[in-house]
mmCIF file of C-alpha atoms in Angstrom:
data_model
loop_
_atom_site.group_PDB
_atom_site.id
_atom_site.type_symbol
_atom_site.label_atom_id
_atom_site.label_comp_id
_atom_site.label_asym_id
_atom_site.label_seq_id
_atom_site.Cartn_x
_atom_site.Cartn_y
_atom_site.Cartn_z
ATOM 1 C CA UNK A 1 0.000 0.000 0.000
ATOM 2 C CA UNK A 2 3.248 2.386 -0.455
ATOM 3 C CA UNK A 3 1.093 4.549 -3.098
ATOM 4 C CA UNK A 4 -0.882 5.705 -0.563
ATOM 5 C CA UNK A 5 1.752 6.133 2.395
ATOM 6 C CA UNK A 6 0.847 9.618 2.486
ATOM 7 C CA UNK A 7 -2.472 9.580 2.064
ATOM 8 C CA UNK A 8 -4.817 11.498 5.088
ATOM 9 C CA UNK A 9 -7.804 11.844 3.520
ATOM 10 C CA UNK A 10 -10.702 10.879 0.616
ATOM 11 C CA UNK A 11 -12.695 13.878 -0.096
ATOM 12 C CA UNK A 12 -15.528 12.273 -2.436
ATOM 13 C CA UNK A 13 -17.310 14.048 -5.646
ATOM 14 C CA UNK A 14 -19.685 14.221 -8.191
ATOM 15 C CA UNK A 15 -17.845 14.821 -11.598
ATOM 16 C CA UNK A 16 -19.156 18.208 -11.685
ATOM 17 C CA UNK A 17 -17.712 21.104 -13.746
ATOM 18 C CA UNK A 18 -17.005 23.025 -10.273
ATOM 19 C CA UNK A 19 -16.610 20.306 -8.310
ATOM 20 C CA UNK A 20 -13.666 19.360 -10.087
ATOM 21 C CA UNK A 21 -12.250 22.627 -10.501
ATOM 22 C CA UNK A 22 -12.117 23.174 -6.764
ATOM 23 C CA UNK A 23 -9.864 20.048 -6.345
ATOM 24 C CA UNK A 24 -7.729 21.284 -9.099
ATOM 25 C CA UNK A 25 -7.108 24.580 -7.052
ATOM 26 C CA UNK A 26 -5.621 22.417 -4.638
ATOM 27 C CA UNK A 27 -1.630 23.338 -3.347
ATOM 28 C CA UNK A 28 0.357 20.958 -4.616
ATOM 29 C CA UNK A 29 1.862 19.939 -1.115
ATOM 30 C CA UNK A 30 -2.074 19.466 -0.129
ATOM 31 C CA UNK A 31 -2.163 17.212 -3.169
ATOM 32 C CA UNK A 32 0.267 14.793 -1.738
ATOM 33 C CA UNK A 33 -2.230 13.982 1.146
ATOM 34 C CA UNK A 34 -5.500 13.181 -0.188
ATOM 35 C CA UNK A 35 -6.450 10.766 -2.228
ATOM 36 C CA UNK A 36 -9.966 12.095 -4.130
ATOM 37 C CA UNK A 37 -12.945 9.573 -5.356
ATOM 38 C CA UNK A 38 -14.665 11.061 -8.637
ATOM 39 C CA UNK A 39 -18.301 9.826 -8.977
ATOM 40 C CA UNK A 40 -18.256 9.868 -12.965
ATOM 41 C CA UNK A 41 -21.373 11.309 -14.427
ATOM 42 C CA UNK A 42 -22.006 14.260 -16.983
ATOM 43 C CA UNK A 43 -23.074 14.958 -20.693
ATOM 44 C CA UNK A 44 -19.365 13.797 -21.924
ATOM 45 C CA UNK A 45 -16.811 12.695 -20.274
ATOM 46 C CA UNK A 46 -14.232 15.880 -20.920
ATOM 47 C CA UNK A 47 -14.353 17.389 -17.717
ATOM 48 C CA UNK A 48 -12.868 13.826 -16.359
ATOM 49 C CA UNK A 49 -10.611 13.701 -18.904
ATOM 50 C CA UNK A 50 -9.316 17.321 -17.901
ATOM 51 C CA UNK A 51 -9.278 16.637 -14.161
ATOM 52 C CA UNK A 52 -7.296 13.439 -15.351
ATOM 53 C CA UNK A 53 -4.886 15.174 -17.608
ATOM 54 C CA UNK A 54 -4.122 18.334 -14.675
ATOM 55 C CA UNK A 55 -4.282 16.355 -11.611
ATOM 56 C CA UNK A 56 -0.617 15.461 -11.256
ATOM 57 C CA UNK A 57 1.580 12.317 -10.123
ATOM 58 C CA UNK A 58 -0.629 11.804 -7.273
ATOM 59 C CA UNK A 59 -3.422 9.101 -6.983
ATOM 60 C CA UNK A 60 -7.149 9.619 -7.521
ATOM 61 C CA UNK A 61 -9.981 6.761 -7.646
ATOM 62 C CA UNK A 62 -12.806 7.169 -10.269
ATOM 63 C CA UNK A 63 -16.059 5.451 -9.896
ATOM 64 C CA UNK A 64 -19.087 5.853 -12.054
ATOM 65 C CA UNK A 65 -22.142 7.515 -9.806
ATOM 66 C CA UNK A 66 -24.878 5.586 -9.187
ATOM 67 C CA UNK A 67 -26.908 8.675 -6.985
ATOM 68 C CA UNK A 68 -30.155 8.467 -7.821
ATOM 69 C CA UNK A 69 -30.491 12.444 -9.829
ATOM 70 C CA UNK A 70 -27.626 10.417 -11.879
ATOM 71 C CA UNK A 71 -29.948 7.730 -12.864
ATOM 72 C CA UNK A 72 -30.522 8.265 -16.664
ATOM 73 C CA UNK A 73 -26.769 10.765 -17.091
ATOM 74 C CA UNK A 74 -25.663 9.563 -20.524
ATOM 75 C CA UNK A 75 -21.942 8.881 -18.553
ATOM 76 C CA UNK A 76 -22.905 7.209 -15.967
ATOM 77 C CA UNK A 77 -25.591 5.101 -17.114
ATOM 78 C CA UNK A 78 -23.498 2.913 -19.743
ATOM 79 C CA UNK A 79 -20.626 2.880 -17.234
ATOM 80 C CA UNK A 80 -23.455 1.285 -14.887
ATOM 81 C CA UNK A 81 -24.447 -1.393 -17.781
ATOM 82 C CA UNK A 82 -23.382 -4.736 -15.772
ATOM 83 C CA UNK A 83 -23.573 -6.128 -19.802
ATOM 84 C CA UNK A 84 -20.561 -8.183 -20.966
ATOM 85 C CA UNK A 85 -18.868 -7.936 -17.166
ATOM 86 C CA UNK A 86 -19.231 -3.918 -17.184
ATOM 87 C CA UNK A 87 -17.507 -3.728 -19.844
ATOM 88 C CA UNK A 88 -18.169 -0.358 -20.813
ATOM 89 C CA UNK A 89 -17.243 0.790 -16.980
ATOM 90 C CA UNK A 90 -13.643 -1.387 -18.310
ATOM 91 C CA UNK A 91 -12.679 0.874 -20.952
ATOM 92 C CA UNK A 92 -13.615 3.698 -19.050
ATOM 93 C CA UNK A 93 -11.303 2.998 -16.453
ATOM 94 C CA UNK A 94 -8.429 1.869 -18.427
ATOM 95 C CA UNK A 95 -8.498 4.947 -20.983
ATOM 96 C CA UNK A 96 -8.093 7.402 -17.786
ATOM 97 C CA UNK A 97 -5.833 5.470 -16.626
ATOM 98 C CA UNK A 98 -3.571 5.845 -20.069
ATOM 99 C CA UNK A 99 -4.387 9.735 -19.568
ATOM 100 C CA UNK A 100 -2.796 9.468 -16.062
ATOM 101 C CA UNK A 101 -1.347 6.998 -14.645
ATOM 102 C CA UNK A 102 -2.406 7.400 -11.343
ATOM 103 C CA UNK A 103 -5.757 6.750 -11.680
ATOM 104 C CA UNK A 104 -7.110 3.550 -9.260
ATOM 105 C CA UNK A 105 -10.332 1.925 -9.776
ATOM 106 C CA UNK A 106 -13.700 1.694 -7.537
ATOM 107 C CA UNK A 107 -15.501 -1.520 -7.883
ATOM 108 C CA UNK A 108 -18.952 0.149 -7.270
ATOM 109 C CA UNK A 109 -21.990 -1.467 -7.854
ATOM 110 C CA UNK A 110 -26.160 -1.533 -7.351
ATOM 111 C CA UNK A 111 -27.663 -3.652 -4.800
ATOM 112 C CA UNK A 112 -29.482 -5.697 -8.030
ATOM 113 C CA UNK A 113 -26.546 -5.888 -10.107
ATOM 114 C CA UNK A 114 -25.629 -9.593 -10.972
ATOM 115 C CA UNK A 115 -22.831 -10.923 -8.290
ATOM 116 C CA UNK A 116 -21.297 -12.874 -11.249
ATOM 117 C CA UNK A 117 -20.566 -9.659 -13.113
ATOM 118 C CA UNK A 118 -19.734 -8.023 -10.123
ATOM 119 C CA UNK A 119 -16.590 -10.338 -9.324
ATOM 120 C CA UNK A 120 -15.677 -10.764 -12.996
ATOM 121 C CA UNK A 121 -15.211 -7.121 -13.106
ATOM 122 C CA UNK A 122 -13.205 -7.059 -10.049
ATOM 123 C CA UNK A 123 -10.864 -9.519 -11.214
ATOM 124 C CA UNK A 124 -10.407 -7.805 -14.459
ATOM 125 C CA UNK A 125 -9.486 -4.922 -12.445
ATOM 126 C CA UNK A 126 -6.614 -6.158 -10.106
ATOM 127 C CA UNK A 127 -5.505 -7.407 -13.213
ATOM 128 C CA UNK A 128 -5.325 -3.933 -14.728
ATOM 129 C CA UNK A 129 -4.834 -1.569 -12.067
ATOM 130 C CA UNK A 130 -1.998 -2.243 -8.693
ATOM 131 C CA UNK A 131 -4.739 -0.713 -6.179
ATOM 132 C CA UNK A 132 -8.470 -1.290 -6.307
ATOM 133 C CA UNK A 133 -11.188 -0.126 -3.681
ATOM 134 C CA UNK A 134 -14.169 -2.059 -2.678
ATOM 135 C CA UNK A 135 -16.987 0.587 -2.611
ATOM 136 C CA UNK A 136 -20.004 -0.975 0.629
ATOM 137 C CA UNK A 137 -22.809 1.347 0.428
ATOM 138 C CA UNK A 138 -26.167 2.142 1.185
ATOM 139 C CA UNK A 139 -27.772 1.241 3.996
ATOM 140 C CA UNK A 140 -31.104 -1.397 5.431
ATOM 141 C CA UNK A 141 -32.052 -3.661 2.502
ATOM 142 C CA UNK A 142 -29.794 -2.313 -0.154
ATOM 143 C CA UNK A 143 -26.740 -2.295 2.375
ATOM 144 C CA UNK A 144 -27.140 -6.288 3.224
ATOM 145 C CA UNK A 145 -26.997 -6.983 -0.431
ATOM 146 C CA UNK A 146 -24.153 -4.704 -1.607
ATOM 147 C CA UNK A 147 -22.474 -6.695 1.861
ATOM 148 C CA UNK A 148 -23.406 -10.010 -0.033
ATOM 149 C CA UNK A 149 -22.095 -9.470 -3.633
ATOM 150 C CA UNK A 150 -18.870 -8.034 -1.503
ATOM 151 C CA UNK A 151 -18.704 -11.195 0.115
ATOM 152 C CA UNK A 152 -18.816 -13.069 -3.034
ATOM 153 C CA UNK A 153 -15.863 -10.823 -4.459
ATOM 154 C CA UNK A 154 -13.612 -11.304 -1.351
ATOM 155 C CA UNK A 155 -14.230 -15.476 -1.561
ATOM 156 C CA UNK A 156 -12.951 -15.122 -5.532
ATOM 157 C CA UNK A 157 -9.548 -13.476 -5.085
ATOM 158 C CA UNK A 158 -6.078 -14.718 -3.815
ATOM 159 C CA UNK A 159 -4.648 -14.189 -0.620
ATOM 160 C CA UNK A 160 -2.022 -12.154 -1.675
ATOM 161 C CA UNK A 161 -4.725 -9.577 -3.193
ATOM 162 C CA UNK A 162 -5.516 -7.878 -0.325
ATOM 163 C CA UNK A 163 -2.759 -6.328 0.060
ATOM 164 C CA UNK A 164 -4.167 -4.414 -3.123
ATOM 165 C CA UNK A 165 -7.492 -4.041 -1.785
ATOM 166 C CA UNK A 166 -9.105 -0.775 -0.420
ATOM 167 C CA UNK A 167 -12.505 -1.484 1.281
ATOM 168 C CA UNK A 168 -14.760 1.675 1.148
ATOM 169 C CA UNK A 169 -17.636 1.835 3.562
ATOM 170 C CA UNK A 170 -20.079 4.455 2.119
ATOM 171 C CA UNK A 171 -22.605 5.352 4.309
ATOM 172 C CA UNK A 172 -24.075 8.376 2.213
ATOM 173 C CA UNK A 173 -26.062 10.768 4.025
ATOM 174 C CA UNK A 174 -25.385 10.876 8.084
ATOM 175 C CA UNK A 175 -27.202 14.270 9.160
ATOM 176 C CA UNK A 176 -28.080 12.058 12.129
ATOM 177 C CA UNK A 177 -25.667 10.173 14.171
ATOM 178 C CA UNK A 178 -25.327 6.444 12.634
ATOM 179 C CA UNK A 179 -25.691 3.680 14.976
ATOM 180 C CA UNK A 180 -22.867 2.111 16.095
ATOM 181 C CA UNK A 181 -24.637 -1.173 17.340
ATOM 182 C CA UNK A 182 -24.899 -4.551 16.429
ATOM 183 C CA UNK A 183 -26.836 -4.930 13.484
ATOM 184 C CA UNK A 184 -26.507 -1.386 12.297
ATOM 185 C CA UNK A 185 -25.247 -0.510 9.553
ATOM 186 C CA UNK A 186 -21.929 0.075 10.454
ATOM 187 C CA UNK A 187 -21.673 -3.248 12.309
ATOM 188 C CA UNK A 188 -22.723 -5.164 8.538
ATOM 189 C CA UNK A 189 -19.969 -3.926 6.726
ATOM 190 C CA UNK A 190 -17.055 -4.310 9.303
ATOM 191 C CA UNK A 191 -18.306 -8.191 9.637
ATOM 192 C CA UNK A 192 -16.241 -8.280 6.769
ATOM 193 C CA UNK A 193 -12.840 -7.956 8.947
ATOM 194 C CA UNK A 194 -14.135 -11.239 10.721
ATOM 195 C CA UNK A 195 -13.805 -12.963 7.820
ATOM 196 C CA UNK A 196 -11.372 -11.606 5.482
ATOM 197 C CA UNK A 197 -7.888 -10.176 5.739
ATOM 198 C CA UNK A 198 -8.094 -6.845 4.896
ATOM 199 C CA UNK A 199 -5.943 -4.568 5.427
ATOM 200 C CA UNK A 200 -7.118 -1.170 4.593
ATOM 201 C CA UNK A 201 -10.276 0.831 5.343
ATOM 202 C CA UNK A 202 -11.942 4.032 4.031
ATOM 203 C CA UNK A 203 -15.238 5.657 6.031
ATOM 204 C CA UNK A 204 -16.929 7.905 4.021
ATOM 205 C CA UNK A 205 -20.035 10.225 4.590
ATOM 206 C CA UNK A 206 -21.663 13.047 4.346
ATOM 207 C CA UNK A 207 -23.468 15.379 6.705
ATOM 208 C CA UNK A 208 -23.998 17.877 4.795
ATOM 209 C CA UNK A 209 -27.684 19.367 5.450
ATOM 210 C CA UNK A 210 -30.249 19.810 2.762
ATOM 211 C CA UNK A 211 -32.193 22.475 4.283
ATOM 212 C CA UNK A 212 -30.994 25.747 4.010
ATOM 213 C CA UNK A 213 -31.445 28.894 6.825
ATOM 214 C CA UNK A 214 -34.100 31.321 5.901
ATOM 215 C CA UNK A 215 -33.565 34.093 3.838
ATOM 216 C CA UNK A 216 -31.624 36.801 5.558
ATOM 217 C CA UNK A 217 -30.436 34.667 7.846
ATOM 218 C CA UNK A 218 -27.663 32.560 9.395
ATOM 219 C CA UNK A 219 -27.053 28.856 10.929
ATOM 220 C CA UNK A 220 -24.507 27.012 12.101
ATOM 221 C CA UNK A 221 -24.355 22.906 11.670
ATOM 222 C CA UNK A 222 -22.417 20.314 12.987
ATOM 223 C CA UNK A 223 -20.334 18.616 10.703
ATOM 224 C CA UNK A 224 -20.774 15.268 12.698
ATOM 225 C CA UNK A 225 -18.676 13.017 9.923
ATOM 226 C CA UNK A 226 -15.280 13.105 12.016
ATOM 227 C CA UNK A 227 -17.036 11.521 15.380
ATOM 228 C CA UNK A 228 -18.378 8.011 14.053
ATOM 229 C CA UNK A 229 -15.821 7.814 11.790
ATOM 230 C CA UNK A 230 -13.174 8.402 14.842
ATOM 231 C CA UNK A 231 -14.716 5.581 16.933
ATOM 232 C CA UNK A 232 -14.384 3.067 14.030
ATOM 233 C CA UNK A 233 -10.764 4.242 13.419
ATOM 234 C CA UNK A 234 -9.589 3.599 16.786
ATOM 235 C CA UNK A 235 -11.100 0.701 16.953
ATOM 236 C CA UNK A 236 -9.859 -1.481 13.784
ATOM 237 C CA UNK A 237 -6.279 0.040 14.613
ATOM 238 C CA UNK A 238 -6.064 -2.585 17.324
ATOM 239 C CA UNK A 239 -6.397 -5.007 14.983
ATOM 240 C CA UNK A 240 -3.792 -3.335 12.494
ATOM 241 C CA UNK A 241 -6.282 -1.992 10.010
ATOM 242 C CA UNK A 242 -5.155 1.175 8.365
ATOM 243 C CA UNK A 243 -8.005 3.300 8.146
ATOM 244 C CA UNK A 244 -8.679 6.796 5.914
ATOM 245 C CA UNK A 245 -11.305 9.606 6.976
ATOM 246 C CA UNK A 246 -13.716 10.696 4.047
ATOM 247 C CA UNK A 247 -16.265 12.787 3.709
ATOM 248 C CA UNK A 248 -18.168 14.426 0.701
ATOM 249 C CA UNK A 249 -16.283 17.796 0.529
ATOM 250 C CA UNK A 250 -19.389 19.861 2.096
ATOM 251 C CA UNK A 251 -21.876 18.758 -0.275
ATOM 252 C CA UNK A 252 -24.332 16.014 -0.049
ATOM 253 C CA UNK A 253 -25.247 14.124 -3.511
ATOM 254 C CA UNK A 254 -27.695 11.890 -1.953
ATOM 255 C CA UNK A 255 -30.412 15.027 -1.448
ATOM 256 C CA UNK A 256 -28.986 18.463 -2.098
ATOM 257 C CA UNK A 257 -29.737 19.240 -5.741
ATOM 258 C CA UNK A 258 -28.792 22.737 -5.090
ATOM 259 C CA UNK A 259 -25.044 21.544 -5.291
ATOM 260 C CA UNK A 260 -25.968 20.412 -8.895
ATOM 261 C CA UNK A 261 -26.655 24.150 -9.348
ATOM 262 C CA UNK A 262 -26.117 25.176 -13.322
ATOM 263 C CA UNK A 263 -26.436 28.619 -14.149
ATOM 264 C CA UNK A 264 -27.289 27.781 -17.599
ATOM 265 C CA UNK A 265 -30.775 25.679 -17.377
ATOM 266 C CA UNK A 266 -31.807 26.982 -13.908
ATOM 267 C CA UNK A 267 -33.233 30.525 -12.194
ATOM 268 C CA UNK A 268 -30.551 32.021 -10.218
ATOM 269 C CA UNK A 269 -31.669 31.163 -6.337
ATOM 270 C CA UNK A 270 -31.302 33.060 -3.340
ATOM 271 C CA UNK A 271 -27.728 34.079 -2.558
ATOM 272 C CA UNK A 272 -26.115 31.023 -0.084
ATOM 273 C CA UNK A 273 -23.070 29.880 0.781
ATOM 274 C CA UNK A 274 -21.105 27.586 3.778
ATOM 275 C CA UNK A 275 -18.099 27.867 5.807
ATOM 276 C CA UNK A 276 -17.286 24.487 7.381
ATOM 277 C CA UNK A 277 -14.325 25.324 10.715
ATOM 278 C CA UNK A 278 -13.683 22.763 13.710
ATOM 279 C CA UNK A 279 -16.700 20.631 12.755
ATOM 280 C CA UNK A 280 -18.922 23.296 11.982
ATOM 281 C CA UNK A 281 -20.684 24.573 9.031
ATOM 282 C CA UNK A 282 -21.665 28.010 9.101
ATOM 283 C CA UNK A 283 -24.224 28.873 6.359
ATOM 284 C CA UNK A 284 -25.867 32.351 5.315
ATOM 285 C CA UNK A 285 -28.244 33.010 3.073
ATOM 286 C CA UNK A 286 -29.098 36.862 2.028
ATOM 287 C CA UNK A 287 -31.134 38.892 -0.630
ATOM 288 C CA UNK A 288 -33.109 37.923 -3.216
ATOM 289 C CA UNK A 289 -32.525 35.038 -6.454
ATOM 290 C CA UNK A 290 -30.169 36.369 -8.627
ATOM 291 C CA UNK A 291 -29.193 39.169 -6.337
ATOM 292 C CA UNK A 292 -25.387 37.437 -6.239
ATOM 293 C CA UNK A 293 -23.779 41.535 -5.356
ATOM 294 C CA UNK A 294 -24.805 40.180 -1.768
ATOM 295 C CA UNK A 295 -22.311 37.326 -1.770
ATOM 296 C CA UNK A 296 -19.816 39.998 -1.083
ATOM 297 C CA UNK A 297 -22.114 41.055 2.352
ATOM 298 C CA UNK A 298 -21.286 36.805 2.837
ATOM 299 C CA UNK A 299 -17.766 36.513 2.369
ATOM 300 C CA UNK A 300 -17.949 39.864 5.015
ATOM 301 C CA UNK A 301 -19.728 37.442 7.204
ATOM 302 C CA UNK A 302 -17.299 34.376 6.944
ATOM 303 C CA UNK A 303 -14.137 36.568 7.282
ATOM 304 C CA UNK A 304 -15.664 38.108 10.782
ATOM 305 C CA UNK A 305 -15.979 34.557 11.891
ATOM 306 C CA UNK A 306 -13.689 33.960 15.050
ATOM 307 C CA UNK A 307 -12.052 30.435 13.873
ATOM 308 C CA UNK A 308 -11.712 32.102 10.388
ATOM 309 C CA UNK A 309 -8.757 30.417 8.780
ATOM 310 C CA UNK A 310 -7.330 34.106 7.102
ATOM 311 C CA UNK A 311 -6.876 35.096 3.839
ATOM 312 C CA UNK A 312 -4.453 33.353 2.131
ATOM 313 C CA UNK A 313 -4.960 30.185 3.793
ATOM 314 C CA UNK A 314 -5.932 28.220 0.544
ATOM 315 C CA UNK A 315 -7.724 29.155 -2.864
ATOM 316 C CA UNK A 316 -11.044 29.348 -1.649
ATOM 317 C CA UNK A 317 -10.130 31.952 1.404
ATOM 318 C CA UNK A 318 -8.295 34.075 -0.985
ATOM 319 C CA UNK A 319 -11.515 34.500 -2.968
ATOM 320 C CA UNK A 320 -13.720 35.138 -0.181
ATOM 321 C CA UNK A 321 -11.196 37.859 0.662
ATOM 322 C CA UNK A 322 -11.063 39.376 -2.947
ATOM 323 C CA UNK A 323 -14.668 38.698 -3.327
ATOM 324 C CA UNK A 324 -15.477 40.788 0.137
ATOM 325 C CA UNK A 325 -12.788 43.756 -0.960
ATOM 326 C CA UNK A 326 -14.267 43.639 -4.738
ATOM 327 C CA UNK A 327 -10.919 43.304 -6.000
ATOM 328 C CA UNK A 328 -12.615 40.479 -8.095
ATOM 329 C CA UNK A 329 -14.871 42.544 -10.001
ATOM 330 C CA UNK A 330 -17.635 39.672 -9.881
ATOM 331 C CA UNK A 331 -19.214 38.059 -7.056
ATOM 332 C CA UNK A 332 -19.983 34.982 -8.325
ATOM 333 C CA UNK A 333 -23.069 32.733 -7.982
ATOM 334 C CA UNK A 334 -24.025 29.757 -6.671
ATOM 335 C CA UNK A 335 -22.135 27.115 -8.770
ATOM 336 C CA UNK A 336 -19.052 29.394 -8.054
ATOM 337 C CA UNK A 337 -19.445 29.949 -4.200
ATOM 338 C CA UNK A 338 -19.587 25.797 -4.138
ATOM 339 C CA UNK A 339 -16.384 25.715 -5.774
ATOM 340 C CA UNK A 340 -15.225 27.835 -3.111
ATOM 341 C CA UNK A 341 -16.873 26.288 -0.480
ATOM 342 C CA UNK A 342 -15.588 22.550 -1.499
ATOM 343 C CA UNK A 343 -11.720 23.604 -2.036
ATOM 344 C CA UNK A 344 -11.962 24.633 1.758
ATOM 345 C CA UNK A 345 -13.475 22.573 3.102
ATOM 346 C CA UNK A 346 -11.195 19.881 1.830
ATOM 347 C CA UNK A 347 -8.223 22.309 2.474
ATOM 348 C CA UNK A 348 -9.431 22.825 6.156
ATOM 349 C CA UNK A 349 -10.791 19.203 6.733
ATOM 350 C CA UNK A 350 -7.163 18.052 5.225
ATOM 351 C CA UNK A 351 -5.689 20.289 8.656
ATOM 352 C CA UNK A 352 -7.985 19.223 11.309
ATOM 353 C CA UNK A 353 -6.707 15.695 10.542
ATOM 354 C CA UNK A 354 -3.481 16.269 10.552
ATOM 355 C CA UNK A 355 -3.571 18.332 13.451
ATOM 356 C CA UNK A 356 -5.175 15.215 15.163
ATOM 357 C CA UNK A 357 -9.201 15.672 15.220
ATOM 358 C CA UNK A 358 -10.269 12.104 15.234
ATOM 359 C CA UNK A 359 -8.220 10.961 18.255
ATOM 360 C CA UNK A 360 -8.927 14.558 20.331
ATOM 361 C CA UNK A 361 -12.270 13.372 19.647
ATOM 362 C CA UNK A 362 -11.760 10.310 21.722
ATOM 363 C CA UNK A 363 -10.163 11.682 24.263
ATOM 364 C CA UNK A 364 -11.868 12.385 27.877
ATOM 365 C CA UNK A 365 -13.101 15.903 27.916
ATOM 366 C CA UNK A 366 -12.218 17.922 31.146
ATOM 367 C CA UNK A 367 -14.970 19.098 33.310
ATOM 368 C CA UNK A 368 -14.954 22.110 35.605
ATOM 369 C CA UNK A 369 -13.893 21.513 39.664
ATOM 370 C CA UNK A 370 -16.718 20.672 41.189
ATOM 371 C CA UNK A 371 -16.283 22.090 44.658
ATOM 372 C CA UNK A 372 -16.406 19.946 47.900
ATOM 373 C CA UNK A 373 -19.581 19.469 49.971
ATOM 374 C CA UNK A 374 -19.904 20.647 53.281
#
């Protein structure tokens, strides 16, 4: 697993125009520590290709999305074809990965896709590609199947495969806290370590709330991601597992169409942006739709924040700043604000780990004196 040694963290996307541009704004010493997932949808495939061609000699895993406003995307829908092994998903893979050569492979699939294609596909892959992750999502009916045709892929390869193998457990949306019980959801995928020898873990989720404050207005949201995920961590490193945190970058695929914003097909909405800081997202929402002069009144509002992370702290802070001072002469709109708001949060998320959030998390929180009796 030496090609991802330096690996922190899996920020996961939706092959959107701006989602993809706000991981290419990424430092290049940032780079070095995360390892993205692209969920592969879109009217061609060039923006992928692009992301492919810029990214750099660092790794990134492509999947094909199988979120359900991706359902009939003339990408993702052949790549999702289980026909002939996924054979279509095949080339796909294999033609980024002549592009750049760091590309890895997700074996994704849908709870009713055929197990048989499922592992051929697999196999084809760790034939093809040094690395490949397992993707385990969902969750209740469509969880204990995807766990199943997992199963089935884990009894068909070698011993000395997983080594190779990444297994992903996706829980999607978590804007409550998941259960960390037996017979949760959780507790279904990581029967897996029972049985198999892997050696390698990704969690990955999203908390990122649908709703959005009311106009004029401000909210702040806990970004509750880090504290499941740190439980599981700790817990598998006992038994030697080397686990990853991810997240879904601030935006949630699984309900919040608003992130699939696109200025050219929709009415401008209201004016709203996020600022995620020490598991916190703080979200305004001002003016009227369309009326995108009062994302400069926002960025005002994110840079009075007290855990602001300054100015030049990463591409997205140095637009809010030049945004908020009008040296950009446009404000942008929604589409551009989640560009913004995505290479932060990665950029930010990327320091909290590193900086040791998930095992502060754990640790015993001090309580105040409590003074003697008498």
């Amino acid at each position: 697993m030496e090609r991802l040694s330096s690996i922190k963290y899996f920020p996961a996307v939706r092959a959107g125009q701006y989602d993809l541009l706000a991981l290419l704004e990424i430092e290049n010493e940032r780079k070095k520590k995360i390892a993205p997932i692209i969920s592969i949808r879109g009217n061609t495939l060039k923006q992928v290709t692009d992301f492919a061609t810029k990214w750099g000699d660092t790794p990134f895993w492509i999947d094909s999305s199988r979120f359900g406003q991706d359902t009939a995307d003339p990408t993702a829908q052949p790549a999702n074809d289980s026909t002939n092994n996924f054979n279509n998903k095949l080339k796909l893979f294999t033609d980024l990965k002549a592009i750049n050569p760091k590309t890895l492979p997700v074996l994704g699939f849908k709870a009713e896709d055929s197990q048989r294609s499922v592992v051929q596909f697999g196999l084809q892959l760790l034939k093809e590609f040094p690395l490949v992750a397992l993707r385990v999502e969902g969750s209740g009916p469509v969880l204990e199947n995807n766990v199943a045709t997992a199963r089935a892929f884990l009894n068909a390869i070698g011993d000395e495969d997983f080594a190779r193998l990444v297994l992903v457990l996706d829980l999607w949306d978590t804007t409550q806290m998941p259960s960390l019980q037996a017979g949760g959801d959780v507790r279904k995928t990581l029967a897996l370590f029972k049985d198999y020898p892997i050696e390698s873990l990704v969690t990955l989720s999203t908390s990122w709330p649908e709703d959005r404050p009311d106009r004029g207005m401000s909210t702040s949201v806990a970004c509750i991601d880090p504290f499941w995920q740190a439980v599981i961590h700790a817990e598998l490193s006992l038994i030697g597992v080397k686990t990853f945190y991810g997240d879904y970058a601030a935006t949630n695929p699984v309900k919040d169409l608003l992130d699939n914003y696109d200025p050219s097909v929709m009415s401008p909405p209201i004016p709203f942006a996020g600022y995620y800081n020490a598991c916190t997202w703080y979200q305004e929402r001002q003016g009227a739709g369309g009326e995108n002069e009062k994302y400069r009144d926002i960025a005002k509002a994110f840079q009075a924040l007290p855990n602001y992370h300054q100015d030049n702290f990463c591409w997205g802070t140095k637009e809010i700043a030049a945004i908020s001072s009008s040296a950009r002469a446009m404000p942008g709109n929604m589409a551009y604000w989640n560009k913004i708001r995505i290479n932060h949060h990665v950029c930010a998320m990327l320091q909290d780990i590193e900086d040791g959030l998930l095992e502060n998390i754990l640790k015993p929180k001090q309580v105040d004196d409590v003074p003697d009796l008498e």
